[in-house]
Amino acid sequence: MRKSLEYYLNLKYKVIIEELLEDDGGGFEAYIKEFGRYTCNGYGETPEEAYQDVVDYKEDLIERWYKEGKTIPEPEKEEISFTGKFTLRVPVELHAELSKCAKENDISFNQYCTYLLSKNLTYFQMLSEIKKAHAPVVPINDMKINIESNDNKSVNEDYQEDILTSA
């Protein structure tokens, strides 16, 4: 049995808000990850405006998808609690090497493994942020454009240049 429209409209989705660079127009962007960053987003001069914009759009989007019979993603369920303990199986050689390094650093095996995990987690989080910040940007002048007329003949490059400079 299909869930009601009200069910979907009342779901609590996590809204992610990010500040935009001045080169991108400034302000703030808000989006809902479960719907796709570029499917359900909102903008505003303040975080509150961006939040309200995305919430309003979310409601319209859910109503449209519901009427069209499309699948509406539900919020990700977060883990209720973590104990700080987990079991990890590693090769015997790695276990021995980790133990040796912990002793050389005069710390417990647990402290050493925690140190390595946190150090590498931080590294990969920073690397991810750097990659996002340095996404390749292609200037419009460098784009290869093939414009065709109605009779399928390519339009000359001078016309293409006029289009690029008038945009």
Coordinates of C-alpha atoms in Angstrom, one line a residue:
M1 CA 0.0 0.0 0.0
R2 CA 1.3 3.4 -0.9
K3 CA 2.0 5.9 1.8
S4 CA 0.0 9.1 1.9
L5 CA 1.2 12.5 0.6
E6 CA 1.0 13.9 4.1
Y7 CA 3.4 11.1 5.3
Y8 CA 6.0 12.3 2.8
L9 CA 5.4 16.0 3.5
N10 CA 5.9 15.5 7.2
L11 CA 9.2 13.6 6.9
K12 CA 12.2 15.5 8.5
Y13 CA 15.0 15.8 6.0
K14 CA 18.4 17.1 6.9
V15 CA 19.1 20.4 5.1
I16 CA 22.7 21.2 4.3
I17 CA 23.5 24.9 4.0
E18 CA 26.7 26.2 2.4
E19 CA 28.0 29.7 1.9
L20 CA 28.6 30.6 -1.8
L21 CA 31.7 32.3 -3.0
E22 CA 31.4 35.9 -4.1
D23 CA 32.4 34.7 -7.6
D24 CA 29.3 32.5 -7.6
G25 CA 27.1 35.3 -6.6
G26 CA 27.5 35.2 -2.9
G27 CA 24.7 34.3 -0.4
F28 CA 23.9 30.8 0.7
E29 CA 22.8 27.5 -0.9
A30 CA 20.7 24.9 0.9
Y31 CA 20.0 21.4 -0.4
I32 CA 18.6 18.0 0.6
K33 CA 21.1 15.3 0.0
E34 CA 18.5 12.5 -0.4
F35 CA 16.9 14.3 -3.4
G36 CA 20.2 15.1 -5.1
R37 CA 22.1 18.3 -4.6
Y38 CA 21.0 19.8 -7.9
T39 CA 17.5 18.4 -7.7
C40 CA 16.2 20.1 -4.6
N41 CA 18.1 23.2 -3.6
G42 CA 17.3 26.8 -2.5
Y43 CA 19.2 30.0 -2.4
G44 CA 19.1 33.2 -0.2
E45 CA 21.1 36.1 1.0
T46 CA 21.0 34.5 4.5
P47 CA 21.1 30.9 5.7
E48 CA 17.5 31.3 6.9
E49 CA 16.3 32.5 3.4
A50 CA 18.1 29.6 1.7
Y51 CA 16.6 27.2 4.2
Q52 CA 13.1 28.5 3.7
D53 CA 13.6 28.4 -0.1
V54 CA 14.6 24.7 -0.1
V55 CA 11.8 23.7 2.3
D56 CA 9.2 25.4 0.0
Y57 CA 10.7 23.8 -3.1
K58 CA 10.9 20.4 -1.3
E59 CA 7.1 20.5 -0.7
D60 CA 6.4 21.3 -4.3
L61 CA 8.7 18.6 -5.5
I62 CA 7.2 15.9 -3.2
E63 CA 3.7 16.9 -4.3
R64 CA 4.7 16.6 -8.0
W65 CA 6.6 13.3 -7.6
Y66 CA 3.6 11.9 -5.6
K67 CA 1.1 12.9 -8.3
E68 CA 3.4 11.4 -11.0
G69 CA 3.8 8.1 -9.0
K70 CA 7.5 8.5 -8.7
T71 CA 9.5 7.1 -5.8
I72 CA 10.1 9.7 -3.0
P73 CA 13.3 9.1 -1.1
E74 CA 13.0 9.0 2.7
P75 CA 15.5 10.6 5.0
E76 CA 18.6 8.6 5.9
K77 CA 18.3 7.0 9.2
E78 CA 21.1 7.9 11.5
E79 CA 22.6 5.5 14.0
I80 CA 21.0 6.0 17.4
S81 CA 24.2 5.6 19.3
F82 CA 27.8 4.5 19.1
T83 CA 29.6 2.6 21.8
G84 CA 33.1 3.5 20.7
K85 CA 33.9 -0.2 20.2
F86 CA 34.0 -2.2 17.0
T87 CA 35.6 -5.5 15.9
L88 CA 38.2 -5.3 13.1
R89 CA 39.9 -8.4 11.6
V90 CA 43.3 -7.7 10.2
P91 CA 46.1 -9.9 8.8
V92 CA 48.4 -11.3 11.5
E93 CA 51.4 -9.4 10.0
L94 CA 49.6 -6.1 10.2
H95 CA 48.5 -6.8 13.8
A96 CA 52.1 -7.5 14.7
E97 CA 53.4 -4.4 13.0
L98 CA 50.8 -2.2 14.7
S99 CA 51.7 -3.7 18.1
K100 CA 55.4 -3.1 17.4
C101 CA 54.8 0.6 16.4
A102 CA 52.6 1.2 19.5
K103 CA 55.4 -0.1 21.8
E104 CA 58.0 2.0 20.0
N105 CA 55.9 5.1 20.6
D106 CA 55.3 4.1 24.2
I107 CA 51.5 4.1 23.9
S108 CA 48.8 1.4 24.1
F109 CA 47.8 -0.6 21.0
N110 CA 44.3 0.9 21.2
Q111 CA 45.7 4.5 21.4
Y112 CA 48.0 3.9 18.5
C113 CA 45.2 2.5 16.3
T114 CA 42.9 5.3 17.2
Y115 CA 45.7 7.8 16.3
L116 CA 46.2 6.2 12.9
L117 CA 42.5 6.1 12.2
S118 CA 41.8 9.7 13.2
K119 CA 44.9 11.0 11.4
N120 CA 43.9 9.3 8.1
L121 CA 40.2 10.2 8.5
T122 CA 41.2 13.9 8.8
Y123 CA 43.5 13.6 5.8
F124 CA 40.8 12.2 3.6
Q125 CA 38.2 14.7 4.8
M126 CA 40.7 17.6 3.9
L127 CA 41.5 16.0 0.6
S128 CA 37.8 15.8 -0.3
E129 CA 37.3 19.5 0.6
I130 CA 40.4 20.5 -1.5
K131 CA 39.0 18.5 -4.5
K132 CA 35.7 20.3 -4.1
A133 CA 37.3 23.7 -3.9
H134 CA 39.5 23.0 -7.0
A135 CA 36.9 21.6 -9.3
P136 CA 38.0 22.3 -12.9
V137 CA 36.4 25.4 -14.4
V138 CA 36.3 25.7 -18.2
P139 CA 36.1 29.3 -19.5
I140 CA 33.3 29.6 -22.1
N141 CA 35.9 30.8 -24.6
D142 CA 37.7 27.4 -24.4
M143 CA 34.5 25.4 -25.0
K144 CA 34.1 23.6 -28.3
I145 CA 30.8 24.5 -29.7
N146 CA 29.2 23.2 -32.9
I147 CA 26.2 25.2 -33.8
E148 CA 24.2 24.0 -36.8
S149 CA 21.7 25.9 -38.9
N150 CA 18.3 24.5 -39.8
D151 CA 19.7 22.9 -43.0
N152 CA 22.3 21.0 -40.8
K153 CA 25.2 23.1 -42.1
S154 CA 27.7 24.3 -39.5
V155 CA 27.6 28.0 -38.8
N156 CA 30.9 29.7 -39.3
E157 CA 33.3 30.4 -36.4
D158 CA 32.7 34.2 -36.6
Y159 CA 29.1 33.7 -35.8
Q160 CA 30.0 31.4 -33.0
E161 CA 32.3 34.1 -31.6
D162 CA 29.4 36.6 -31.9
I163 CA 27.2 34.3 -29.8
L164 CA 29.9 33.8 -27.2
T165 CA 30.6 37.5 -26.8
S166 CA 27.0 38.6 -26.8
A167 CA 26.0 36.2 -24.0

